[in-house]
Coordinates of N, CA and C in Angstrom, one line a residue:
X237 N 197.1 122.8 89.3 CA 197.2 121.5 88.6 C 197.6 120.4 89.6
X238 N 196.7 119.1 89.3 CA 197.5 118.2 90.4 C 198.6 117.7 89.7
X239 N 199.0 116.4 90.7 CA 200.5 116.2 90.3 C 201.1 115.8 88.9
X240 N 202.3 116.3 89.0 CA 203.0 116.1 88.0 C 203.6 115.1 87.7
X241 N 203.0 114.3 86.7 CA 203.7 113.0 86.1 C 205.0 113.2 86.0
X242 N 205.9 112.0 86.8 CA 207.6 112.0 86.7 C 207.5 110.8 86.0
X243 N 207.1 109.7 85.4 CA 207.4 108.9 84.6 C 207.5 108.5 83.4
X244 N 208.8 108.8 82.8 CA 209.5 108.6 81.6 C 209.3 109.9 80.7
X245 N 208.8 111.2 81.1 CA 208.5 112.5 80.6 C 210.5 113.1 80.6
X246 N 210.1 114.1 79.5 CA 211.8 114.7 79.5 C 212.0 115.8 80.7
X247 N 213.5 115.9 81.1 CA 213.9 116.2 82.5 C 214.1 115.0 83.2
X248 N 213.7 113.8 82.8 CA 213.9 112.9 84.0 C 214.4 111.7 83.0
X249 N 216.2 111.8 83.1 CA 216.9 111.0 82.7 C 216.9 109.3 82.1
X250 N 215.9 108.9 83.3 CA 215.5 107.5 83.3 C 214.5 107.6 81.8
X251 N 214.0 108.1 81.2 CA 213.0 108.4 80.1 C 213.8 108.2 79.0
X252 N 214.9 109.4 78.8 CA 216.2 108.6 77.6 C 216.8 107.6 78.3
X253 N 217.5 107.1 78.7 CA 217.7 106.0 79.2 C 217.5 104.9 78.4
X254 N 215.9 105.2 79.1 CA 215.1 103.5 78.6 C 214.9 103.5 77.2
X255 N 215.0 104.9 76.5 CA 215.0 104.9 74.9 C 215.9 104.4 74.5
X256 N 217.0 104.6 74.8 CA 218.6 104.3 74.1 C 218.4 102.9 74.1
X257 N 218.0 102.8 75.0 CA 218.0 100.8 75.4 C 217.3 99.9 74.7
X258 N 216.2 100.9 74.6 CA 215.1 99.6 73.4 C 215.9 100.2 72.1
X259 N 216.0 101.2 71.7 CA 216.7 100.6 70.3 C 217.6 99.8 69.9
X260 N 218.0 99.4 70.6 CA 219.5 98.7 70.7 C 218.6 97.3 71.1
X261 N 218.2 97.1 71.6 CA 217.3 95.9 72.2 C 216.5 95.2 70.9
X262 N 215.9 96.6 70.1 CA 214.6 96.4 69.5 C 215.7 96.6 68.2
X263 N 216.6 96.7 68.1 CA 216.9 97.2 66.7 C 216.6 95.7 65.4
X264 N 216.8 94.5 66.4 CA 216.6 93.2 65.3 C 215.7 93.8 64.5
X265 N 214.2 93.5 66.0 CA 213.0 93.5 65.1 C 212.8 94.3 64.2
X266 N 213.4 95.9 64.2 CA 213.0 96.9 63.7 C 213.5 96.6 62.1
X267 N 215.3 96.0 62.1 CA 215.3 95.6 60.8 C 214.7 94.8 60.0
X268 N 214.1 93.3 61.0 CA 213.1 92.7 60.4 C 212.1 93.1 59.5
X269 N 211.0 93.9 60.5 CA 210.0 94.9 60.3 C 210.4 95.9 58.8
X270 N 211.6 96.9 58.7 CA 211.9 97.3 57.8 C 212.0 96.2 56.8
X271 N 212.9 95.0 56.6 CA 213.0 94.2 55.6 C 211.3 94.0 55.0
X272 N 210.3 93.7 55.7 CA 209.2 92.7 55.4 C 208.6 94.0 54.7
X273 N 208.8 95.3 55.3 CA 207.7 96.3 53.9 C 208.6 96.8 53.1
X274 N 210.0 96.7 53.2 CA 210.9 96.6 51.2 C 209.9 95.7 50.5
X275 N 210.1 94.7 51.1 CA 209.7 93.5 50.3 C 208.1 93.4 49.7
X276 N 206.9 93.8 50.4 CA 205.8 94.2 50.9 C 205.1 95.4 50.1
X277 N 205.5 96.4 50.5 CA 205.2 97.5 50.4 C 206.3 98.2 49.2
X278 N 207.7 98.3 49.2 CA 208.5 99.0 48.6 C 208.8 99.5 49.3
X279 N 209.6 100.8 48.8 CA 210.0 102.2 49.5 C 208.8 103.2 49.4
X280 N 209.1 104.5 50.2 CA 209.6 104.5 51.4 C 209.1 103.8 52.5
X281 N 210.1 103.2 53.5 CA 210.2 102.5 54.3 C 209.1 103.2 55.6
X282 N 209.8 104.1 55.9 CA 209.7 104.8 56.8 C 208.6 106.3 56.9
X283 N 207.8 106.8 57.3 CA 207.1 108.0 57.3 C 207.4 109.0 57.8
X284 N 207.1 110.1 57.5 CA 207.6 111.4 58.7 C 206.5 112.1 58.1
X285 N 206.4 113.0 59.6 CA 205.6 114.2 59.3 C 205.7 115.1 60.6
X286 N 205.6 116.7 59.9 CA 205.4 117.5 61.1 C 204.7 117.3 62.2
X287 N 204.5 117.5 63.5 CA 204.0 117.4 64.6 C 203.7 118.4 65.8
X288 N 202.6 118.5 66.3 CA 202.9 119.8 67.3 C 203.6 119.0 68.4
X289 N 204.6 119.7 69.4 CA 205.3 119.2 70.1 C 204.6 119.6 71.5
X290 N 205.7 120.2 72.3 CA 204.9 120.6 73.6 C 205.1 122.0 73.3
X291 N 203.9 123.0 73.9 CA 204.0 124.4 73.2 C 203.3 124.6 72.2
X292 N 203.2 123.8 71.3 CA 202.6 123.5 70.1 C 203.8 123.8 69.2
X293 N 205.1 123.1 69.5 CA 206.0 123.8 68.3 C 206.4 122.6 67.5
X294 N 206.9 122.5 66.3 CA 206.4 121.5 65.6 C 207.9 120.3 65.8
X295 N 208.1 118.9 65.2 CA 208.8 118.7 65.6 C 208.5 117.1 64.6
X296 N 209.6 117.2 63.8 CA 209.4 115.8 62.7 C 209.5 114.4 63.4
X297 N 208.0 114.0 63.2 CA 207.7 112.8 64.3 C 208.0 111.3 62.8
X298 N 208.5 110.5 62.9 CA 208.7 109.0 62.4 C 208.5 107.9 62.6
X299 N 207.9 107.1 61.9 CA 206.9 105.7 61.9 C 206.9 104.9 60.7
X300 N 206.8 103.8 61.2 CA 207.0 102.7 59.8 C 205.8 103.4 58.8
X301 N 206.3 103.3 57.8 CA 205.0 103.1 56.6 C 204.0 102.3 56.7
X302 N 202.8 102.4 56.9 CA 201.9 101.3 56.7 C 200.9 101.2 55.4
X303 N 201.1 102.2 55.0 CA 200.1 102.3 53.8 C 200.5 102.7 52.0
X304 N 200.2 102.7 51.6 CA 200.5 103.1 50.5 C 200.1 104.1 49.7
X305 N 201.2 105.0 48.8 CA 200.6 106.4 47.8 C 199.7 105.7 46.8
X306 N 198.8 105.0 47.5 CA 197.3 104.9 46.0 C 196.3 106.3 45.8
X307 N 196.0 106.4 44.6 CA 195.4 108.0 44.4 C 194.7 107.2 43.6
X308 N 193.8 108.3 43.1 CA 192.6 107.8 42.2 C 192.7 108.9 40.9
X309 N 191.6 108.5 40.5 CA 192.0 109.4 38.9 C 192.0 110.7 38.5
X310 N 192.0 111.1 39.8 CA 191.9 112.7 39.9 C 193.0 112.9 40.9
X311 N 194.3 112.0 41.2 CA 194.9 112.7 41.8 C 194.9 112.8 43.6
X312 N 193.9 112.2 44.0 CA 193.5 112.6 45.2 C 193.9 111.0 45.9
X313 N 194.3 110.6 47.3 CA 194.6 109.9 47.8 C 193.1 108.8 47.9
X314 N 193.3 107.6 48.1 CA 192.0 106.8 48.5 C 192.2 106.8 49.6
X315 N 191.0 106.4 50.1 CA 190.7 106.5 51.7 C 191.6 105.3 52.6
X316 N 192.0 106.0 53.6 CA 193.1 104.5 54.0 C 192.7 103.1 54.6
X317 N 191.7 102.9 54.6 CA 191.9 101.6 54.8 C 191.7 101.1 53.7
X318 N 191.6 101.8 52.4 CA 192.1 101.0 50.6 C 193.4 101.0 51.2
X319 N 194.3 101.9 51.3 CA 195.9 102.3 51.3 C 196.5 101.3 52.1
X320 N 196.0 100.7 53.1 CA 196.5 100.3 54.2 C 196.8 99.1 53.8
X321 N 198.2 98.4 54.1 CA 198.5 97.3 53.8 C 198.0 95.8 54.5
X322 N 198.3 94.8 54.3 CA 198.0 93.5 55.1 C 199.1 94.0 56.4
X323 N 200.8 94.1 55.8 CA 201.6 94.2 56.8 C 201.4 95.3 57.8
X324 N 201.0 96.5 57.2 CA 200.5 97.9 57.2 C 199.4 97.2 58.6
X325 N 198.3 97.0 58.2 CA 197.4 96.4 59.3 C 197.6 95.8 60.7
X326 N 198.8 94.8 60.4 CA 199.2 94.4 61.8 C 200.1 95.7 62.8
X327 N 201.2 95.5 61.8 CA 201.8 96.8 62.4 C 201.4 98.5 63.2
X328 N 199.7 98.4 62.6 CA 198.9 99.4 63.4 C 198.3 98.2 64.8
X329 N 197.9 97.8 64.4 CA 197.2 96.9 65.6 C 198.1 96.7 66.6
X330 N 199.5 96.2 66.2 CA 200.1 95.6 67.4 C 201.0 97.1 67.9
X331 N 200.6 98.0 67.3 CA 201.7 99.4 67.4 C 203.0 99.4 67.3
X332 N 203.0 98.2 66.5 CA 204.8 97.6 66.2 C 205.4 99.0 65.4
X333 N 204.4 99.8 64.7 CA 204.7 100.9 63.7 C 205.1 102.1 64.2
X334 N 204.8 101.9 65.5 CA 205.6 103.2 66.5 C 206.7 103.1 66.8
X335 N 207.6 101.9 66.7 CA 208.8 101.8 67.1 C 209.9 103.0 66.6
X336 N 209.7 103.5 65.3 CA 211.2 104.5 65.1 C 210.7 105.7 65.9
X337 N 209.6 105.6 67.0 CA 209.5 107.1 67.6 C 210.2 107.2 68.9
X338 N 210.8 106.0 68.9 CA 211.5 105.7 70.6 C 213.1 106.7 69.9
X339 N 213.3 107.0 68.1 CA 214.3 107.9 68.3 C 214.0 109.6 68.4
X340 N 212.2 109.5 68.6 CA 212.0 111.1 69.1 C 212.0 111.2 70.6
X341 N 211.8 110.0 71.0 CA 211.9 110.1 72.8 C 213.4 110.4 73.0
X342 N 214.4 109.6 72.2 CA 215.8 110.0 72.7 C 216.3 111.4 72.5
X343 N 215.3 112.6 71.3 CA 216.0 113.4 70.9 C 215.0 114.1 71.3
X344 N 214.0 113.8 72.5 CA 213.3 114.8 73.7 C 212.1 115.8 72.8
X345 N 211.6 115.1 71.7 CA 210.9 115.6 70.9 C 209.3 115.2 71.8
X346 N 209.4 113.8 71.8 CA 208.5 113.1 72.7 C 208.5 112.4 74.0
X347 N 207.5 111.8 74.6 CA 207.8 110.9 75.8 C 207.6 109.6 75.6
X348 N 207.3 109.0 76.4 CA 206.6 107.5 76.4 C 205.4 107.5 76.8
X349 N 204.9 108.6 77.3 CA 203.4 108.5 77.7 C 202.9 110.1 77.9
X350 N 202.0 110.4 77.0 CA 201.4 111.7 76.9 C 200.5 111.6 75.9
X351 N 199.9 112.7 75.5 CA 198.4 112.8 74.2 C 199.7 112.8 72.6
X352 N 198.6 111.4 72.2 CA 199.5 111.4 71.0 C 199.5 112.9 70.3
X353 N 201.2 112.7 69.4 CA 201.5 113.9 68.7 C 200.3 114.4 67.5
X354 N 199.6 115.2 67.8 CA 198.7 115.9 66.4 C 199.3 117.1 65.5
X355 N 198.6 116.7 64.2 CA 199.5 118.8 63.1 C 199.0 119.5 63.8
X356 N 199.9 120.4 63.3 CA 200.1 121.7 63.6 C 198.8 122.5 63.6
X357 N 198.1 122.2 62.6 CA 197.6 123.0 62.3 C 195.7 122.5 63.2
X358 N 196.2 120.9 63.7 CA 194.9 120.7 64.1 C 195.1 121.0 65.7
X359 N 196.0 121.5 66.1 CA 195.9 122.0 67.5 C 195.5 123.3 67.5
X360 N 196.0 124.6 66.6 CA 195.4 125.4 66.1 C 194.2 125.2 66.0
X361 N 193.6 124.4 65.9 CA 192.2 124.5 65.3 C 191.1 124.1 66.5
X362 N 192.1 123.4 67.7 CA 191.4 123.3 68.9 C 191.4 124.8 69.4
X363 N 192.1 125.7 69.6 CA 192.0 126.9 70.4 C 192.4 126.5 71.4
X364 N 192.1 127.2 72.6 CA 192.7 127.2 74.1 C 193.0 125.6 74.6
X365 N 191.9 124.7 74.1 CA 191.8 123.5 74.3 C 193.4 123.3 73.9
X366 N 193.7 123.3 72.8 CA 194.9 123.0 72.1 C 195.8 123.5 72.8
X367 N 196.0 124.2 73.3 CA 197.5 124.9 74.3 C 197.3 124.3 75.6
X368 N 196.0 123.5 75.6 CA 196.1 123.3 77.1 C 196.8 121.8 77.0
X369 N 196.6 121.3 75.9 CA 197.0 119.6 75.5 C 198.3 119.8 75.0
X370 N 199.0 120.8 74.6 CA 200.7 120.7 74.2 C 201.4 121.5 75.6
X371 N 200.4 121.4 76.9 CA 201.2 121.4 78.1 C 202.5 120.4 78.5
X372 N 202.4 119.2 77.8 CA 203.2 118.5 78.4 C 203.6 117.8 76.6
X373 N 204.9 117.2 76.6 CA 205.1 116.8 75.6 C 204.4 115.6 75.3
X374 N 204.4 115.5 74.1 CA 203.3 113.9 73.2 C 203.7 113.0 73.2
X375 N 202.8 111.7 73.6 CA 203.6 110.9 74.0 C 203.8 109.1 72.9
X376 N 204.4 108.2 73.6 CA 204.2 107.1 72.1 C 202.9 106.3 72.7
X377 N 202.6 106.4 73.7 CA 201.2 106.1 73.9 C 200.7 107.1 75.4
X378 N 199.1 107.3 75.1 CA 198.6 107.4 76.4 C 197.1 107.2 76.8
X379 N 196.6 108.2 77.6 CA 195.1 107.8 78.4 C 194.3 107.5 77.0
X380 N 194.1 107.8 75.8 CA 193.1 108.1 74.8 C 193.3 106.7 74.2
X381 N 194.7 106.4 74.2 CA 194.8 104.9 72.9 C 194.6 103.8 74.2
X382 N 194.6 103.9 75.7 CA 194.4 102.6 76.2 C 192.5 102.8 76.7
X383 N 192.2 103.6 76.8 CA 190.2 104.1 76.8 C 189.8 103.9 75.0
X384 N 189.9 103.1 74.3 CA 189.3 103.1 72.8 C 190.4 103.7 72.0
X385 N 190.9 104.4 71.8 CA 191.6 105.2 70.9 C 190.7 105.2 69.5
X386 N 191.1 104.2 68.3 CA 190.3 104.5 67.4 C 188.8 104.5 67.3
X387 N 188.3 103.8 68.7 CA 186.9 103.2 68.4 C 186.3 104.1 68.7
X388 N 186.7 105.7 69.6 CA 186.4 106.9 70.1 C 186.2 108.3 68.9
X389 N 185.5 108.8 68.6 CA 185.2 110.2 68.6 C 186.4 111.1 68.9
X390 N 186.6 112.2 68.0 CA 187.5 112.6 68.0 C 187.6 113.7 69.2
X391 N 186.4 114.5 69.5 CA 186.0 114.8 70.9 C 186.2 113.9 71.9
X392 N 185.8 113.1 71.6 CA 186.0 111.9 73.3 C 187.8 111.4 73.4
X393 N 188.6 110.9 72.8 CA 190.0 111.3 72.2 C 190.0 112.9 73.1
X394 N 189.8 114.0 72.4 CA 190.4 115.1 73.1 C 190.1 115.2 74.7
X395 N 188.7 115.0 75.3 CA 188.6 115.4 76.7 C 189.5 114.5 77.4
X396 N 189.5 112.8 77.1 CA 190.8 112.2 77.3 C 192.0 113.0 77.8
X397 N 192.6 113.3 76.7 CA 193.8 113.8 76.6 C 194.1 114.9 77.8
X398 N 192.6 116.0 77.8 CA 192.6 116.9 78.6 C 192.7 116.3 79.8
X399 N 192.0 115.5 79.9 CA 191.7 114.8 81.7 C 193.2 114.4 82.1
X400 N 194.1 113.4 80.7 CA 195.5 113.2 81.4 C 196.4 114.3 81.8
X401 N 196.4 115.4 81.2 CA 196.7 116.8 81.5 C 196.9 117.2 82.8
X402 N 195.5 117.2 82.5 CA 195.0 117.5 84.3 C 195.5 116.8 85.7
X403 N 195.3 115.3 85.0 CA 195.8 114.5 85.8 C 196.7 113.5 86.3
X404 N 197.7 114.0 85.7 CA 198.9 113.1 85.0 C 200.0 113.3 86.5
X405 N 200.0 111.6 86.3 CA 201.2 111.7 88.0 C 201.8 110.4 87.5
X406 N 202.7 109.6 88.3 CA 203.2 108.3 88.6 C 202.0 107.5 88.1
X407 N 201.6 107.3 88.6 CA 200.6 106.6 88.8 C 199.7 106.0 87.7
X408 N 199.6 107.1 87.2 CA 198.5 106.8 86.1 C 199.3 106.8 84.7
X409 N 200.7 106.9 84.7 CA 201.6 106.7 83.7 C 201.8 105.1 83.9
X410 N 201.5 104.3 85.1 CA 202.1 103.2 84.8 C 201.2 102.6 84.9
X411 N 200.2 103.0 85.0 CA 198.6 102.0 84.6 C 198.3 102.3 83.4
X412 N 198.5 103.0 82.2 CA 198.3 103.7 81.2 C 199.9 102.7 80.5
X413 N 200.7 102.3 80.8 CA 201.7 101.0 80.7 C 201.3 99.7 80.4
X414 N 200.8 99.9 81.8 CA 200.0 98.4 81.8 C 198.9 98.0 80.7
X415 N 198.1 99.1 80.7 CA 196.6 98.8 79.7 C 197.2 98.6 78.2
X416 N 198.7 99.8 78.1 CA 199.1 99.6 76.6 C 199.0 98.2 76.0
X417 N 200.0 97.4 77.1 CA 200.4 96.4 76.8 C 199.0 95.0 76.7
X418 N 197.8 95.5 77.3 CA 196.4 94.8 77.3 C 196.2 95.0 75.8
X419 N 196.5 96.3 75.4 CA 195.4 97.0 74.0 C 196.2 95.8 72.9
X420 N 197.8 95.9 72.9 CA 198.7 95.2 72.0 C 198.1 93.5 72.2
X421 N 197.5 92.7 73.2 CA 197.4 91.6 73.3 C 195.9 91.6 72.7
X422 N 195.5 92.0 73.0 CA 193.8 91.8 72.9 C 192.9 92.8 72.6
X423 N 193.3 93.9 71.5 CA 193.0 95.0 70.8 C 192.2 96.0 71.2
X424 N 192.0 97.2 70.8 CA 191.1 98.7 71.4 C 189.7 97.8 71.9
X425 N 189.2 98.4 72.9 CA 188.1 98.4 74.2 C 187.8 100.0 74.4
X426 N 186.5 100.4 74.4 CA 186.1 101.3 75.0 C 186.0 101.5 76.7
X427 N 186.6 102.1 76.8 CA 186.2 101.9 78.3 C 185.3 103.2 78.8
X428 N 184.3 103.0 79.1 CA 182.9 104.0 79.1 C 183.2 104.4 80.2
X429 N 183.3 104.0 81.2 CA 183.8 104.8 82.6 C 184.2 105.8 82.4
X430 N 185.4 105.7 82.2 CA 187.0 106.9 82.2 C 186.3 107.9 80.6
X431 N 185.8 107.5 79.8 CA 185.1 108.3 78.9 C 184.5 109.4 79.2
X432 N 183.1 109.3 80.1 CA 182.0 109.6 81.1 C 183.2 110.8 81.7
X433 N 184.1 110.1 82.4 CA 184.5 111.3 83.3 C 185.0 112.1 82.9
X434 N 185.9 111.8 81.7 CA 186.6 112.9 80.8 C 185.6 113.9 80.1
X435 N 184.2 113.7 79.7 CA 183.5 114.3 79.1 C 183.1 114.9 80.4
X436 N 182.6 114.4 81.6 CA 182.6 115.4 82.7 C 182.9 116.4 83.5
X437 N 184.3 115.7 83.0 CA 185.1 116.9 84.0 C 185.6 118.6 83.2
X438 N 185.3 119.3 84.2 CA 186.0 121.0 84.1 C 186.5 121.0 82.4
X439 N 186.1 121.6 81.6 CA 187.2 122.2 80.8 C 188.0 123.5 80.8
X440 N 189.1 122.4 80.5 CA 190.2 123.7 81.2 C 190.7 124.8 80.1
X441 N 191.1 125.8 80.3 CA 191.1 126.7 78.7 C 192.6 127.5 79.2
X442 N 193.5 128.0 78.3 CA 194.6 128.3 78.7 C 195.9 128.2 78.5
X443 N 196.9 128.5 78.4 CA 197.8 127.4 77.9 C 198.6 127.4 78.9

């Protein structure tokens, strides 16, 4: 495997660190943010759900609410962009809605940069691919959300993920920083290149 990403991954101090710090930093906005979907949306405020971790072991990941329990007449959820609120909308676009996950970076559940957290049961469902992507812990952003994230295939999303795997150093954690903060200003881009290569490259099988 080439090199091993040292930036902001757990074992490496500086990673909680910088967690502890934006909460404390970020906690206004966050109350803000909570205030405006009481008000908005109602309760619950906040979301949780199981998550595969690194290993594939699971690990209760938390995020603002963006959407809403609308069902239809049979019981069954509507599709979410009915669910999805106005506030709900921004809050996914600007990934302001990721904020309560900087308290799974502090309690080493997650990182700041790795293959977002997926269930349980959909890593399972990748097979070896899937053991090969809970090599490293999940992160609050990475390679898949700054190359398209939603505007991608759920395949093109996975080889992503695998290629960061593979290729994950310094380096490309802090250009994978940089682009985050592009995606937040000036929203998802496909970037066909880095696509291309991820669909190209070796698949690796294994855990």
């Amino acid at each position: 495997m080439r090199g091993e990403g040292r930036l902001m991954h757990r074992g490496n101090p500086w990673g909680t660190l910088v967690a502890a710090v934006l909460i404390v930093v970020l906690a206004p906005v966050m109350l803000v943010i909570a205030g405006l979907l009481l008000l908005f949306q109602g309760r619950p405020i906040l979301f949780g759900q199981t998550r595969a971790g690194r290993g594939g072991r699971g690990f209760r990941m938390t995020k603002f609410r963006s959407m809403r329990e609308v069902r239809d007449d049979k019981g069954q959820l509507l599709p979410d962009d009915v669910r999805t609120t106005g506030i709900g909308s921004f809050l996914r676009r600007s990934r302001l809605d990721e904020l309560p996950e900087l308290w799974n970076i502090l309690r080493g559940d997650m990182a700041f940069i790795g293959p977002r957290p997926l269930l349980v049961s959909t890593i399972l469902q990748m097979g070896d691919e899937g053991s090969f992507r809970c090599r490293v812990r999940p992160g609050l952003t990475g390679w898949a959300q700054v190359n398209g994230n939603t505007l991608l295939t759920l395949h093109e999303k996975l080889k992503l993920d695998l290629w960061y795997v593979d290729h994950r150093s310094a380096r490309i954690d802090f250009l994978i920083l940089l682009r985050t903060a592009g995606v937040m200003l000036r929203g998802e881009r496909i970037n066909r290149t880095q696509v291309e290569k991820a669909l190209a490259s070796r698949h690796h099988r294994g855990s």
